[in-house]
Amino acid sequence: MSGMKSVQRAFDVIDVLWKLDGAGPTEIANEMDIPRSTAHVYLQTLESTGYVVSTAGTYKLSHAFLSMGSRIQQRNQIYQVSRRAIPDLAEETGEVVTLVIEEAGEAVFLQRESGEKAIELGLYAGLTLPLYSHAAGKTILSQLPSKRVDEIIDTRGLEPVTTETITDRERLREELETIRSDGYAVDWDQQIEGMGTIAVPIVVDDTVEGSIGIACPTERVKNESYRMELVNKLRETNETITIKYRYGT
Amino acid sequence: MSGMKSVQRAFDVIDVLWKLDGAGPTEIANEMDIPRSTAHVYLQTLESTGYVVSTAGTYKLSHAFLSMGSRIQQRNQIYQVSRRAIPDLAEETGEVVTLVIEEAGEAVFLQRESGEKAIELGLYAGLTLPLYSHAAGKTILSQLPSKRVDEIIDTRGLEPVTTETITDRERLREELETIRSDGYAVDWDQQIEGMGTIAVPIVVDDTVEGSIGIACPTERVKNESYRMELVNKLRETNETITIKYRYGT
DNA sequence: CCGAACCGTCCAAAATAGTCGAACAGCTTA
DNA sequence: TAAGCTGTTCGACTATTTTGGACGGTTCGG
């Protein structure tokens, strides 16, 4: 329980504004169990920062989040080198192609592009998931020092997302070993039921910089020849990205 | 000067973290002229919210901004109906195609897609610009009630961005009239020197919902036949979007 | 048509919480 | 080895957030 109450509350107000898709002081006050006047001060302050805009008494989150988010995304080196390759691969395969990185022990989707056959699975740029519940995250884990992997599991835990999620520490360790020797990871129904993912780790100078992956319906992933076709395409793209990353833009 | 000092400072810390691309308490303290210990508390608190992550004593902005930004973007109705049409038009024309909306009297780029001939001009999703300094903004202004236009100019002013920017209130009014009768807007070197923009307003039931535009080098915009070709393509896309918006997804 | 009930906003007193200097521990550098 | 840097912790002081109440507007139903 570290920190400043007012700042934490300000971000709580932001969460509520998101949840309610815009609200006035009264709604915020009811939702957060604080006086109306207090809610009003928070809203006014947030408006002065530009992260909230008001029209006729109702306050909404502004696009300052999108602005900052885009800039943070664009500043990322691995994004810069792979942002053109991802949509290309999406078009080639027709599936949803993603770029995932690790941040604070979690998997963050830095980019998401969809092809013709793509299904909407609620994957979007900025989405943060556990590392152990999908192929992309696991390829990253497979390339991190085992000391770091333990650290991450210690702080984040291994809570099941679906019935298929790995919850056993030892089984995860074994699977990471398999992924390390295979050079890619595959699984299905572990994060979202009905969704399968395939991924390869982006490794530059023995350091994981992220992972590129494909997400599609479970049935398509289960088809081995199709799966290997995707793996090969991921490997090709991966090589392009790795070289670009190493030897400049 | 409305609001809570601590919350405003928290967002100042965020700005500094952006500016310095990550920093420790000492750097923040120097930049903001506050004690090290104070900076430390802010960083810790921001970390607890998830919008900042720390690794080995240095704090960085997290991808929570990207996450929230994407969700805000996706929630927008006009984005939902036009997000597929924008990249299609980008591919067809080869230029940079943008979707712009008005928020709090400013132009916000909700989407930006680039084609083959596209030049990088520093346009990104979330970028906020004045409404009067480019074609997309002006098409929106041209469709707003004149009372609202005055209100916006009163609060935002008409500060010149380049030497070509319109700074005269009366001249702007005349130009908006022209845009209204033409149904589209064109200009160059007004926001960024060397960049020209063409745009059409998205009007549904007599209300502007946004604007779709094309940005390219000034020289290409000056070519009239090419310009009219782009205007026609914008109009086609606009019609598709308008119908979709009106009669559901 | 009017009044009751709701809204967002403002203000000034009361109490909590942000502020800040000093001290600690760890690291790198001279 | 010691000086100088870093991030971090602690506790007292004081400025700040908090809060209820009051104001003016709009909306609703009688």
GROMACS .gro file of N, CA and C (backbone and C1' of nucleotides) in nm, chain A residues 5-6 24-26 36-37 40 44 59, chain C residues 6-11 16-19:
model
  100
    5LYS      N    1  -0.255   0.895  -0.169
    5LYS     CA    2  -0.396   0.864  -0.181
    5LYS      C    3  -0.461   0.942  -0.297
    6SER      N    4  -0.430   1.070  -0.304
    6SER     CA    5  -0.495   1.155  -0.404
    6SER      C    6  -0.462   1.113  -0.547
   24GLY      N    7  -2.069   1.229  -1.477
   24GLY     CA    8  -2.063   1.354  -1.404
   24GLY      C    9  -2.016   1.330  -1.262
   25PRO      N   10  -1.998   1.436  -1.184
   25PRO     CA   11  -1.952   1.424  -1.046
   25PRO      C   12  -2.038   1.329  -0.962
   26THR      N   13  -2.168   1.336  -0.979
   26THR     CA   14  -2.258   1.253  -0.898
   26THR      C   15  -2.235   1.104  -0.923
   36ARG      N   16  -1.981   1.431  -0.352
   36ARG     CA   17  -1.991   1.491  -0.486
   36ARG      C   18  -1.884   1.597  -0.508
   37SER      N   19  -1.866   1.682  -0.408
   37SER     CA   20  -1.772   1.793  -0.423
   37SER      C   21  -1.629   1.743  -0.444
   40HIS      N   22  -1.592   1.624  -0.791
   40HIS     CA   23  -1.585   1.741  -0.879
   40HIS      C   24  -1.444   1.795  -0.891
   44GLN      N   25  -1.219   1.817  -1.230
   44GLN     CA   26  -1.166   1.945  -1.276
   44GLN      C   27  -1.015   1.939  -1.296
   59TYR      N   28  -1.803   1.439  -1.802
   59TYR     CA   29  -1.660   1.427  -1.827
   59TYR      C   30  -1.628   1.295  -1.894
  504DC       P   31  -3.407   1.326  -0.591
  504DC     O5'   32  -3.285   1.371  -0.687
  504DC     C5'   33  -3.276   1.313  -0.817
  504DC     C4'   34  -3.223   1.416  -0.913
  504DC     C3'   35  -3.076   1.452  -0.896
  504DC     O3'   36  -2.991   1.351  -0.950
  504DC     C1'   37  -3.207   1.641  -0.961
  505DC       P   38  -2.837   1.347  -0.920
  505DC     O5'   39  -2.776   1.462  -1.013
  505DC     C5'   40  -2.789   1.452  -1.155
  505DC     C4'   41  -2.759   1.587  -1.218
  505DC     C3'   42  -2.621   1.643  -1.185
  505DC     O3'   43  -2.526   1.591  -1.274
  505DC     C1'   44  -2.789   1.813  -1.166
  506DG       P   45  -2.376   1.584  -1.233
  506DG     O5'   46  -2.326   1.734  -1.250
  506DG     C5'   47  -2.325   1.794  -1.380
  506DG     C4'   48  -2.289   1.941  -1.369
  506DG     C3'   49  -2.145   1.967  -1.324
  506DG     O3'   50  -2.091   2.077  -1.398
  506DG     C1'   51  -2.296   2.064  -1.169
  507DT       P   52  -1.940   2.114  -1.374
  507DT     O5'   53  -1.946   2.226  -1.260
  507DT     C5'   54  -2.014   2.349  -1.286
  507DT     C4'   55  -2.022   2.433  -1.160
  507DT     C3'   56  -1.886   2.467  -1.097
  507DT     O3'   57  -1.862   2.607  -1.114
  507DT     C1'   58  -2.051   2.411  -0.933
  508DC       P   59  -1.718   2.663  -1.078
  508DC     O5'   60  -1.736   2.716  -0.927
  508DC     C5'   61  -1.831   2.819  -0.900
  508DC     C4'   62  -1.848   2.835  -0.749
  508DC     C3'   63  -1.719   2.864  -0.672
  508DC     O3'   64  -1.727   2.994  -0.613
  508DC     C1'   65  -1.851   2.698  -0.563
  509DC       P   66  -1.595   3.062  -0.561
  509DC     O5'   67  -1.605   3.044  -0.402
  509DC     C5'   68  -1.727   3.074  -0.334
  509DC     C4'   69  -1.722   3.023  -0.191
  509DC     C3'   70  -1.587   3.040  -0.121
  509DC     O3'   71  -1.604   3.109   0.002
  509DC     C1'   72  -1.667   2.819  -0.095
  514DT       P   73  -0.844   1.311   1.045
  514DT     O5'   74  -0.814   1.218   0.919
  514DT     C5'   75  -0.874   1.251   0.794
  514DT     C4'   76  -0.771   1.303   0.695
  514DT     C3'   77  -0.651   1.210   0.671
  514DT     O3'   78  -0.657   1.166   0.538
  514DT     C1'   79  -0.585   1.439   0.679
  515DA       P   80  -0.578   1.042   0.489
  515DA     O5'   81  -0.475   1.106   0.386
  515DA     C5'   82  -0.518   1.216   0.305
  515DA     C4'   83  -0.397   1.294   0.255
  515DA     C3'   84  -0.280   1.209   0.213
  515DA     O3'   85  -0.212   1.276   0.111
  515DA     C1'   86  -0.210   1.350   0.382
  516DG       P   87  -0.149   1.204  -0.011
  516DG     O5'   88  -0.041   1.309  -0.067
  516DG     C5'   89  -0.087   1.435  -0.113
  516DG     C4'   90   0.013   1.543  -0.078
  516DG     C3'   91   0.151   1.527  -0.142
  516DG     O3'   92   0.193   1.655  -0.188
  516DG     C1'   93   0.173   1.540   0.094
  517DT       P   94   0.327   1.669  -0.275
  517DT     O5'   95   0.429   1.730  -0.170
  517DT     C5'   96   0.394   1.846  -0.098
  517DT     C4'   97   0.496   1.873   0.011
  517DT     C3'   98   0.642   1.865  -0.034
  517DT     O3'   99   0.701   1.993  -0.012
  517DT     C1'  100   0.609   1.751   0.172
   0.00000   0.00000   0.00000
